[in-house]
């Protein structure tokens, strides 16, 4: 099929991100966006990962261009509190390429870290502190720098910082600054029907000639993009792409969310991390924007009633922020539908954002899957000047399915490898959670993924494709088998460092750098001060 015109159904962050990217990167397309006047976005605040920077670069957006319009702040790490055990404290998942202390390859660093811990019980450093020292310490002390003086080892400001942002404002910014100026036709109306060409009778094999709106408009297009959120009005509702739930590995299905004003000490509360704190039946997110804190409790209704979860959430906030700060707050409830549609692209309909799939927000994958799938779509539409074959659609379907399924497994790992068994919820997570089953049709195991994890657990080998898995496993207290307890053959195979002298040399090199870096980072501007000076032009308040 030849695609020369596109109709996006649905606004919000996914709709306008799609419209902005297509209008800038596919200038040969005619683009219309239909947005319902009756659907309001949630607007709880969003947390991104480093992949978001590629999307910004493709749109040629610099931080000083868009951040102040979206109440955005920086994010250097994800902090997990009480996930390993109840009252176990926190561990970090920083965004940074790790340092090789052995000159034998990154893949050995978890092994070396565990060897040092085994032989020196007083070595009380997190794996993140050992492997990604710079960004971990920036997160620990809530400091920020662009590292223009190169004093921080391997810290790349453009690659190793992500963002907290108001997703609704970001969508509006893209609408006003990119999409509309680039000629996107904006229609405010509700879609009420569509027409399929003759000869298509099976629901999942249909395609649209045109769609109709409540006001009587008729919009024709070669490609329709579904950005209608969880409703998935076109992809699931009209095309019949079956929904596949992740509830066999992810229990959380509901959230209470609230916007919390800053207290007297904004500088202390405006941290450069997304803080995730485990409670009895789920976990609480804490996302500090420039003008407020977005916070919410993601929980499982299988184990607690919504009103009881609300009380648990407010009790947590009262402890963290004080009863006076939270006494007038009124949380709102969000239903979470985590899973995917079996196919993301059916004939001339493709789902982007929630309309295709969603994984609960523990690892900030909501916007990630949105912008990554937009980039994939842009690549397909530009590959042959808009001509797209059936095989290319199925290749797209395979790629997005593999990615979202992988994210679901990664998020599930945070629960499945926990040591918590203190409530029925956590016992389900650690004992009943079907983490080890492949979710593509629920038939076969993903052997490659589990082989990598097995190597990580068994030998301390960090496969580059594991991404953040070593940080999570180590943070949850999973330590790989020490090379001192295995055969000489395995020692030779993994190339492990075997002598105390070697390990002491590495340990001392690390401690020297850690102490030096700690002192330097303490001298840097706070995250709040850096934002104030570089993004918000010295203004204390922004609304």
Coordinates of C-alpha atoms in Angstrom, one line a residue:
X1 CA 0.0 0.0 0.0
X2 CA 1.1 3.6 -0.7
X3 CA 0.6 6.0 2.3
X4 CA 0.3 9.6 1.4
X5 CA -2.2 10.7 4.0
X6 CA -2.6 9.9 7.7
X7 CA -5.4 10.5 10.1
X8 CA -4.6 10.3 13.9
X9 CA -7.6 9.6 16.1
X10 CA -7.0 10.9 19.6
X11 CA -5.0 13.8 21.0
X12 CA -3.2 13.7 24.4
X13 CA 0.5 13.1 24.6
X14 CA 0.6 10.1 22.3
X15 CA -1.5 11.8 19.6
X16 CA 0.5 15.0 19.5
X17 CA 3.8 13.2 19.8
X18 CA 2.8 11.2 16.7
X19 CA 1.6 14.3 14.8
X20 CA 4.7 16.3 15.6
X21 CA 7.1 13.5 14.6
X22 CA 5.3 12.7 11.4
X23 CA 4.8 16.3 10.3
X24 CA 8.5 17.0 10.9
X25 CA 10.1 13.8 9.7
X26 CA 7.7 12.7 7.0
X27 CA 6.9 16.0 5.2
X28 CA 5.5 14.2 2.2
X29 CA 2.4 13.2 4.3
X30 CA -0.9 15.0 4.6
X31 CA -1.9 14.7 8.3
X32 CA -5.1 15.3 10.2
X33 CA -5.7 14.8 14.0
X34 CA -9.2 14.3 15.4
X35 CA -9.4 15.0 19.1
X36 CA -12.5 14.5 21.2
X37 CA -13.8 17.5 23.2
X38 CA -15.2 15.2 25.8
X39 CA -12.1 13.2 26.9
X40 CA -9.8 14.7 29.5
X41 CA -6.2 13.5 30.0
X42 CA -5.1 12.3 33.4
X43 CA -2.1 14.6 33.8
X44 CA -0.4 12.9 36.7
X45 CA 3.1 13.7 35.5
X46 CA 5.4 11.3 33.6
X47 CA 8.8 9.9 34.1
X48 CA 11.0 9.1 31.1
X49 CA 14.1 7.0 30.4
X50 CA 17.2 8.0 28.4
X51 CA 15.7 6.7 25.2
X52 CA 13.5 9.8 25.2
X53 CA 16.6 11.9 24.3
X54 CA 16.6 10.4 20.8
X55 CA 13.0 11.5 20.2
X56 CA 13.9 15.0 21.3
X57 CA 16.9 15.1 19.0
X58 CA 14.8 13.9 16.1
X59 CA 12.5 16.9 16.7
X60 CA 15.5 19.2 17.2
X61 CA 14.3 20.2 20.6
X62 CA 16.9 21.5 23.2
X63 CA 16.2 21.5 26.9
X64 CA 15.9 25.3 27.0
X65 CA 13.3 25.2 24.3
X66 CA 10.6 22.9 25.9
X67 CA 11.4 22.1 29.6
X68 CA 10.0 25.3 31.1
X69 CA 6.8 25.0 29.1
X70 CA 6.2 21.5 30.6
X71 CA 7.4 22.0 34.2
X72 CA 10.1 19.5 33.4
X73 CA 13.0 18.5 35.7
X74 CA 15.9 16.1 35.3
X75 CA 16.1 12.5 36.2
X76 CA 19.4 10.7 36.8
X77 CA 18.2 7.4 38.4
X78 CA 15.3 5.4 39.5
X79 CA 15.3 4.7 43.3
X80 CA 13.7 1.6 44.7
X81 CA 12.8 1.6 48.4
X82 CA 11.8 -1.4 50.4
X83 CA 11.6 -3.7 47.4
X84 CA 14.2 -6.2 48.5
X85 CA 12.7 -6.6 52.0
X86 CA 10.3 -4.6 54.2
X87 CA 12.3 -1.7 55.7
X88 CA 15.4 -2.7 53.7
X89 CA 16.2 0.8 52.4
X90 CA 16.9 1.9 48.9
X91 CA 19.0 1.0 45.9
X92 CA 19.6 2.9 42.7
X93 CA 19.2 2.2 39.0
X94 CA 21.3 5.0 37.4
X95 CA 21.4 5.9 33.7
X96 CA 25.0 5.5 32.9
X97 CA 27.4 3.1 31.2
X98 CA 29.5 1.4 33.8
X99 CA 33.3 1.6 34.4
X100 CA 35.6 -1.4 33.8
X101 CA 38.1 -1.7 36.7
X102 CA 39.7 -4.8 35.3
X103 CA 40.5 -3.9 31.7
X104 CA 38.9 -7.2 30.8
X105 CA 35.5 -6.0 29.7
X106 CA 32.3 -4.7 31.3
X107 CA 30.8 -8.1 31.5
X108 CA 32.9 -9.1 34.5
X109 CA 32.1 -6.2 36.8
X110 CA 29.2 -7.8 38.7
X111 CA 31.4 -10.8 39.3
X112 CA 34.3 -8.6 40.6
X113 CA 31.9 -6.6 42.8
X114 CA 30.5 -9.8 44.4
X115 CA 34.0 -11.2 44.9
X116 CA 35.1 -8.1 46.8
X117 CA 31.9 -8.2 48.9
X118 CA 32.5 -11.8 49.7
X119 CA 36.1 -11.3 50.9
X120 CA 35.5 -8.0 52.6
X121 CA 32.3 -7.9 54.7
X122 CA 32.9 -4.2 55.4
X123 CA 32.6 -3.3 51.7
X124 CA 29.1 -1.8 52.0
X125 CA 28.7 -0.2 48.6
X126 CA 25.8 -0.7 46.2
X127 CA 26.6 -2.2 42.8
X128 CA 25.4 1.0 41.3
X129 CA 28.0 3.0 43.3
X130 CA 30.7 0.6 42.2
X131 CA 29.8 0.4 38.5
X132 CA 28.1 3.8 37.7
X133 CA 29.6 6.0 40.4
X134 CA 29.1 9.4 38.8
X135 CA 25.3 9.3 38.2
X136 CA 24.6 7.3 41.3
X137 CA 26.2 10.0 43.4
X138 CA 24.5 12.8 41.5
X139 CA 21.2 11.0 42.4
X140 CA 22.3 10.4 46.0
X141 CA 23.0 14.1 46.7
X142 CA 20.4 15.5 44.1
X143 CA 23.1 17.5 42.3
X144 CA 23.3 18.3 38.6
X145 CA 26.0 19.2 36.0
X146 CA 26.4 19.0 32.3
X147 CA 29.9 17.7 32.9
X148 CA 31.4 20.2 30.5
X149 CA 34.7 20.0 32.5
X150 CA 34.8 16.2 32.1
X151 CA 35.4 15.6 35.8
X152 CA 32.9 12.8 36.1
X153 CA 34.0 9.6 34.6
X154 CA 31.8 8.3 31.7
X155 CA 29.0 10.6 32.6
X156 CA 27.4 11.9 29.4
X157 CA 24.8 14.6 30.2
X158 CA 22.9 14.2 27.0
X159 CA 22.7 10.4 27.3
X160 CA 22.7 9.8 31.0
X161 CA 19.9 12.2 32.1
X162 CA 16.2 11.7 31.5
X163 CA 13.3 13.8 32.5
X164 CA 10.2 14.3 34.7
X165 CA 7.6 16.2 32.8
X166 CA 3.9 17.1 32.6
X167 CA 2.9 14.8 29.7
X168 CA -0.2 16.8 28.9
X169 CA 1.7 20.1 28.6
X170 CA 4.3 18.3 26.5
X171 CA 1.6 17.2 24.1
X172 CA 0.3 20.8 23.9
X173 CA 3.8 22.1 23.4
X174 CA 4.3 19.8 20.4
X175 CA 0.9 20.7 19.1
X176 CA 1.6 24.5 19.1
X177 CA 5.3 24.5 18.3
X178 CA 5.6 21.7 15.7
X179 CA 2.5 19.9 14.6
X180 CA 0.1 22.8 13.8
X181 CA 2.9 25.0 12.2
X182 CA 3.9 22.1 10.0
X183 CA 0.4 21.9 8.6
X184 CA -1.4 19.2 10.7
X185 CA -5.1 19.7 10.4
X186 CA -6.7 19.7 13.9
X187 CA -10.3 18.6 14.2
X188 CA -12.1 18.8 17.5
X189 CA -14.9 16.2 17.2
X190 CA -15.9 12.6 18.2
X191 CA -15.5 9.7 15.7
X192 CA -18.8 7.8 15.4
X193 CA -18.2 5.4 12.6
X194 CA -16.1 4.2 9.6
X195 CA -16.6 2.7 6.2
X196 CA -14.7 -0.5 5.0
X197 CA -14.2 -1.4 1.4
X198 CA -16.2 -4.1 -0.2
X199 CA -14.8 -7.7 0.1
X200 CA -13.7 -7.5 3.7
X201 CA -16.0 -9.3 6.1
X202 CA -13.8 -10.7 8.9
X203 CA -13.4 -8.2 11.6
X204 CA -9.6 -8.4 12.0
X205 CA -9.0 -8.2 8.2
X206 CA -10.9 -5.0 7.6
X207 CA -9.5 -1.6 6.7
X208 CA -11.1 1.8 6.6
X209 CA -11.8 4.0 3.6
X210 CA -13.0 6.9 5.7
X211 CA -14.3 7.7 9.2
X212 CA -17.2 9.9 10.2
X213 CA -17.5 12.3 13.1
X214 CA -20.4 13.4 15.2
X215 CA -20.6 16.7 13.4
X216 CA -21.0 15.0 10.1
X217 CA -17.4 15.3 8.8
X218 CA -15.9 12.6 6.6
X219 CA -12.2 12.1 6.8
X220 CA -10.4 9.9 4.2
X221 CA -6.9 8.7 4.7
X222 CA -4.5 6.0 3.6
X223 CA -3.4 5.2 7.2
X224 CA -5.4 5.6 10.5
X225 CA -3.4 5.9 13.7
X226 CA -5.3 4.9 16.9
X227 CA -4.3 7.1 19.9
X228 CA -7.5 6.7 21.8
X229 CA -5.9 5.3 24.9
X230 CA -7.0 2.2 26.8
X231 CA -10.3 2.2 24.8
X232 CA -8.4 1.3 21.6
X233 CA -11.4 2.3 19.6
X234 CA -10.0 1.5 16.2
X235 CA -7.3 -1.2 16.7
X236 CA -9.3 -3.3 19.2
X237 CA -12.8 -2.0 18.9
X238 CA -13.1 -1.9 15.1
X239 CA -10.3 -4.1 13.9
X240 CA -10.7 -6.8 16.6
X241 CA -7.0 -7.0 17.6
X242 CA -7.3 -9.2 20.6
X243 CA -6.1 -7.9 24.0
X244 CA -3.5 -10.1 25.7
X245 CA -3.3 -9.4 29.5
X246 CA -0.1 -9.4 31.5
X247 CA -2.0 -10.2 34.7
X248 CA -0.2 -13.6 35.1
X249 CA 3.0 -11.7 35.9
X250 CA 1.8 -8.3 37.0
X251 CA -0.7 -8.0 39.8
X252 CA -1.2 -4.2 40.0
X253 CA -4.4 -3.0 38.2
X254 CA -5.4 0.2 39.9
X255 CA -3.8 3.5 41.2
X256 CA -4.7 6.4 43.4
X257 CA -2.9 9.5 42.2
X258 CA -2.7 13.1 43.5
X259 CA -0.8 16.4 42.9
X260 CA 1.1 17.5 45.9
X261 CA 2.3 21.2 46.3
X262 CA 5.8 21.7 47.4
X263 CA 6.5 22.5 51.0
X264 CA 8.9 25.2 52.3
X265 CA 12.0 23.4 51.1
X266 CA 11.5 22.9 47.4
X267 CA 15.2 22.5 46.9
X268 CA 15.3 19.4 49.1
X269 CA 12.1 17.9 47.7
X270 CA 12.9 18.5 44.0
X271 CA 15.1 15.4 43.7
X272 CA 16.5 14.2 40.4
X273 CA 15.2 10.6 40.8
X274 CA 11.9 8.9 40.4
X275 CA 11.4 7.4 43.8
X276 CA 9.4 4.1 44.0
X277 CA 8.5 3.0 47.5
X278 CA 7.1 -0.5 48.1
X279 CA 4.1 -0.7 50.4
X280 CA 2.0 -3.7 51.6
X281 CA 0.0 -4.1 48.4
X282 CA 2.0 -2.3 45.7
X283 CA 4.2 0.8 45.5
X284 CA 4.1 4.6 45.5
X285 CA 5.7 6.7 42.8
X286 CA 7.1 10.2 43.6
X287 CA 7.8 12.4 40.6
X288 CA 9.1 15.9 41.3
X289 CA 8.1 18.4 38.6
X290 CA 9.1 22.1 38.7
X291 CA 5.8 23.3 40.1
X292 CA 4.5 20.3 42.1
X293 CA 5.1 16.7 43.0
X294 CA 3.2 14.0 41.2
X295 CA 2.6 11.0 43.5
X296 CA 0.4 7.9 43.4
X297 CA -0.1 4.4 44.8
X298 CA -0.1 1.5 42.2
X299 CA -1.8 -1.5 43.9
X300 CA -3.6 -4.8 43.2
X301 CA -7.3 -4.9 43.8
X302 CA -7.0 -8.7 44.1
X303 CA -5.4 -8.1 47.6
X304 CA -6.9 -4.8 48.9
X305 CA -10.1 -2.8 48.5
X306 CA -9.6 0.6 46.8
X307 CA -10.7 2.5 49.9
X308 CA -8.3 0.6 52.0
X309 CA -5.6 1.3 49.5
X310 CA -6.4 4.9 49.6
X311 CA -6.0 5.0 53.4
X312 CA -2.7 3.1 53.1
X313 CA -1.5 5.7 50.5
X314 CA -2.6 8.7 52.6
X315 CA -0.9 7.2 55.7
X316 CA 2.3 6.9 53.7
X317 CA 2.1 10.5 52.6
X318 CA 1.4 11.7 56.1
X319 CA 4.6 10.0 57.3
X320 CA 6.6 11.3 54.5
X321 CA 5.3 14.9 54.2
X322 CA 3.4 15.5 57.5
X323 CA -0.3 15.3 58.2
X324 CA -0.9 19.0 57.6
X325 CA 0.5 18.8 54.0
X326 CA -1.9 16.1 53.0
X327 CA -5.0 16.8 54.9
X328 CA -6.8 18.5 52.0
X329 CA -5.6 16.2 49.3
X330 CA -8.2 14.2 47.4
X331 CA -6.7 11.4 45.3
X332 CA -8.3 10.3 42.1
X333 CA -8.4 6.7 40.9
X334 CA -6.9 5.3 37.7
X335 CA -7.7 1.9 36.3
X336 CA -4.7 0.2 34.8
X337 CA -5.0 -2.1 31.8
X338 CA -1.6 -3.6 31.4
X339 CA -1.2 -5.9 28.4
X340 CA -1.0 -5.5 24.6
X341 CA -3.1 -6.0 21.5
X342 CA -2.0 -9.1 19.6
X343 CA -1.2 -7.0 16.5
X344 CA -0.3 -3.4 16.6
X345 CA -0.7 -2.8 12.8
X346 CA -3.7 -4.3 10.9
X347 CA -4.0 -3.3 7.3
X348 CA -4.2 0.5 7.4
X349 CA -4.8 0.9 11.2
X350 CA -1.9 1.1 13.7
X351 CA -2.1 1.7 17.4
X352 CA 0.3 4.0 19.2
X353 CA 0.5 4.5 23.0
X354 CA -2.0 3.0 25.3
X355 CA -4.2 1.9 22.4
X356 CA -1.6 -0.7 21.6
X357 CA -0.3 -1.7 25.0
X358 CA 0.9 -0.7 28.4
X359 CA 3.0 -2.0 31.3
X360 CA 2.5 -0.6 34.8
X361 CA 4.7 2.5 35.4
X362 CA 7.4 1.0 37.6
X363 CA 10.1 1.4 35.0
X364 CA 8.7 4.5 33.2
X365 CA 7.9 2.5 30.0
X366 CA 4.6 4.4 29.2
X367 CA 6.1 7.2 27.1
X368 CA 9.0 5.0 26.2
X369 CA 6.9 2.6 24.1
X370 CA 5.1 5.5 22.6
X371 CA 8.0 7.4 21.3
X372 CA 9.9 4.2 20.3
X373 CA 6.9 3.0 18.2
X374 CA 6.5 6.5 16.7
X375 CA 10.2 6.4 15.6
X376 CA 9.7 2.9 14.1
X377 CA 6.6 4.1 12.2
X378 CA 8.6 7.1 10.9
X379 CA 11.3 4.7 9.6
X380 CA 8.8 2.5 7.9
X381 CA 7.0 5.4 6.2
X382 CA 10.2 7.0 5.0
X383 CA 11.9 3.7 3.8
X384 CA 10.3 3.7 0.4
X385 CA 8.5 7.1 0.2
X386 CA 5.4 5.8 1.8
X387 CA 5.1 2.4 0.2
X388 CA 4.6 -0.3 2.9
X389 CA 4.3 -4.0 2.2
X390 CA 2.5 -6.6 4.3
X391 CA 5.9 -8.0 5.4
X392 CA 7.0 -4.6 6.6
X393 CA 3.9 -4.3 8.8
X394 CA 4.5 -7.7 10.2
X395 CA 8.1 -6.8 10.9
X396 CA 6.8 -3.8 12.8
X397 CA 4.4 -6.0 14.7
X398 CA 7.1 -8.3 15.7
X399 CA 9.4 -5.5 16.9
X400 CA 6.8 -3.7 19.0
X401 CA 5.5 -7.0 20.5
X402 CA 9.0 -8.2 21.4
X403 CA 9.8 -4.9 23.1
X404 CA 6.6 -4.5 25.1
X405 CA 6.8 -8.2 26.2
X406 CA 10.4 -7.7 27.3
X407 CA 9.4 -4.6 29.3
X408 CA 6.7 -6.6 31.0
X409 CA 9.2 -9.3 32.0
X410 CA 11.7 -6.7 33.2
X411 CA 9.1 -4.9 35.4
X412 CA 7.9 -8.3 36.7
X413 CA 11.4 -9.1 37.8
X414 CA 11.3 -6.4 40.4
X415 CA 8.6 -8.4 42.2
X416 CA 9.6 -11.9 41.3
X417 CA 13.1 -11.6 42.7
X418 CA 12.0 -9.7 45.9
X419 CA 12.6 -11.4 49.3
X420 CA 9.3 -9.9 50.6
X421 CA 6.7 -12.4 51.9
X422 CA 5.2 -10.2 54.6
X423 CA 1.7 -9.8 52.9
X424 CA -0.4 -12.0 50.6
X425 CA 0.4 -9.5 47.8
X426 CA 4.2 -10.0 48.2
X427 CA 3.8 -13.8 48.6
X428 CA 2.0 -13.8 45.2
X429 CA 4.8 -11.8 43.7
X430 CA 7.5 -14.1 44.9
X431 CA 5.8 -17.5 44.8
X432 CA 2.9 -17.4 42.3
X433 CA 4.0 -14.8 39.8
X434 CA 4.5 -16.7 36.5
X435 CA 7.6 -14.7 35.6
X436 CA 9.4 -17.6 33.9
X437 CA 6.7 -18.2 31.3
X438 CA 7.0 -16.6 27.9
X439 CA 4.0 -14.4 27.2
X440 CA 3.8 -14.7 23.5
X441 CA 0.8 -17.1 23.3
X442 CA 1.8 -18.4 26.8
X443 CA 3.4 -21.5 25.2
X444 CA 7.2 -21.4 25.1
X445 CA 10.0 -20.0 27.3
X446 CA 12.2 -17.1 26.1
X447 CA 15.4 -19.1 26.3
X448 CA 17.8 -16.3 25.4
X449 CA 16.5 -13.9 28.0
X450 CA 16.7 -16.5 30.8
X451 CA 20.1 -17.7 29.6
X452 CA 21.4 -14.2 30.0
X453 CA 19.8 -13.9 33.5
X454 CA 21.2 -17.3 34.4
X455 CA 24.7 -16.2 33.4
X456 CA 24.2 -13.0 35.4
X457 CA 23.1 -14.9 38.5
X458 CA 25.5 -17.8 38.2
X459 CA 28.7 -16.2 37.0
X460 CA 28.3 -12.4 37.4
X461 CA 28.5 -11.9 33.6
X462 CA 26.8 -8.8 32.4
X463 CA 25.5 -9.3 28.9
X464 CA 25.1 -5.8 27.3
X465 CA 21.5 -6.8 26.3
X466 CA 20.5 -7.2 29.9
X467 CA 20.4 -3.4 30.3
X468 CA 19.4 -2.6 33.9
X469 CA 18.9 -6.2 35.1
X470 CA 22.2 -6.4 37.0
X471 CA 21.3 -3.2 39.0
X472 CA 17.9 -4.7 39.9
X473 CA 19.2 -8.2 40.8
X474 CA 22.0 -6.8 42.9
X475 CA 19.6 -4.3 44.6
X476 CA 17.2 -7.1 45.5
X477 CA 20.0 -9.0 47.2
X478 CA 20.6 -11.6 44.5
X479 CA 24.3 -12.3 44.5
X480 CA 26.0 -14.5 41.8
X481 CA 27.8 -17.6 42.9
X482 CA 31.4 -16.6 43.9
X483 CA 34.1 -17.9 41.6
X484 CA 35.9 -19.1 44.8
X485 CA 33.2 -21.8 45.1
X486 CA 33.3 -23.1 41.6
X487 CA 35.7 -25.1 39.5
X488 CA 39.0 -23.9 38.0
X489 CA 37.4 -24.6 34.6
X490 CA 34.7 -22.0 35.3
X491 CA 37.3 -19.5 36.6
X492 CA 39.2 -19.9 33.3
X493 CA 36.0 -19.6 31.2
X494 CA 34.8 -16.3 32.8
X495 CA 38.4 -15.0 33.1
X496 CA 37.7 -14.1 36.8
X497 CA 40.3 -12.3 38.9
X498 CA 41.4 -14.8 41.5
X499 CA 43.9 -13.3 43.9
X500 CA 43.3 -11.1 46.9
X501 CA 46.0 -8.7 45.6
X502 CA 44.1 -8.1 42.3
X503 CA 40.8 -7.5 44.2
X504 CA 42.4 -5.2 46.7
X505 CA 43.9 -3.2 43.9
X506 CA 40.5 -2.8 42.3
X507 CA 38.8 -2.1 45.6
X508 CA 41.3 0.7 46.4
X509 CA 41.1 2.2 42.9
X510 CA 37.3 2.3 43.3
X511 CA 37.4 3.8 46.8
X512 CA 39.8 6.5 45.8
X513 CA 37.6 7.5 42.8
X514 CA 34.4 7.2 44.9
X515 CA 35.7 9.5 47.6
X516 CA 37.2 12.0 45.1
X517 CA 33.9 12.1 43.2
X518 CA 31.8 12.4 46.3
X519 CA 33.6 15.6 47.3
X520 CA 33.4 17.1 43.8
X521 CA 29.7 16.3 43.5
X522 CA 28.9 17.8 46.9
X523 CA 30.4 21.1 45.5
X524 CA 28.0 21.2 42.5
X525 CA 24.7 23.1 42.3
X526 CA 21.7 21.3 43.6
X527 CA 19.3 19.9 41.0
X528 CA 16.9 22.7 41.8
X529 CA 19.6 25.4 41.5
X530 CA 20.8 24.0 38.2
X531 CA 17.3 24.1 36.8
X532 CA 16.7 27.6 38.1
X533 CA 19.9 28.9 36.5
X534 CA 19.8 27.0 33.2
X535 CA 16.2 26.3 32.4
X536 CA 13.9 28.6 34.4
X537 CA 15.9 31.8 34.1
X538 CA 16.2 32.5 37.8
X539 CA 12.5 32.3 38.5
X540 CA 11.6 30.6 41.8
X541 CA 8.0 29.7 40.9
X542 CA 6.6 28.3 37.7
X543 CA 2.9 27.5 37.2

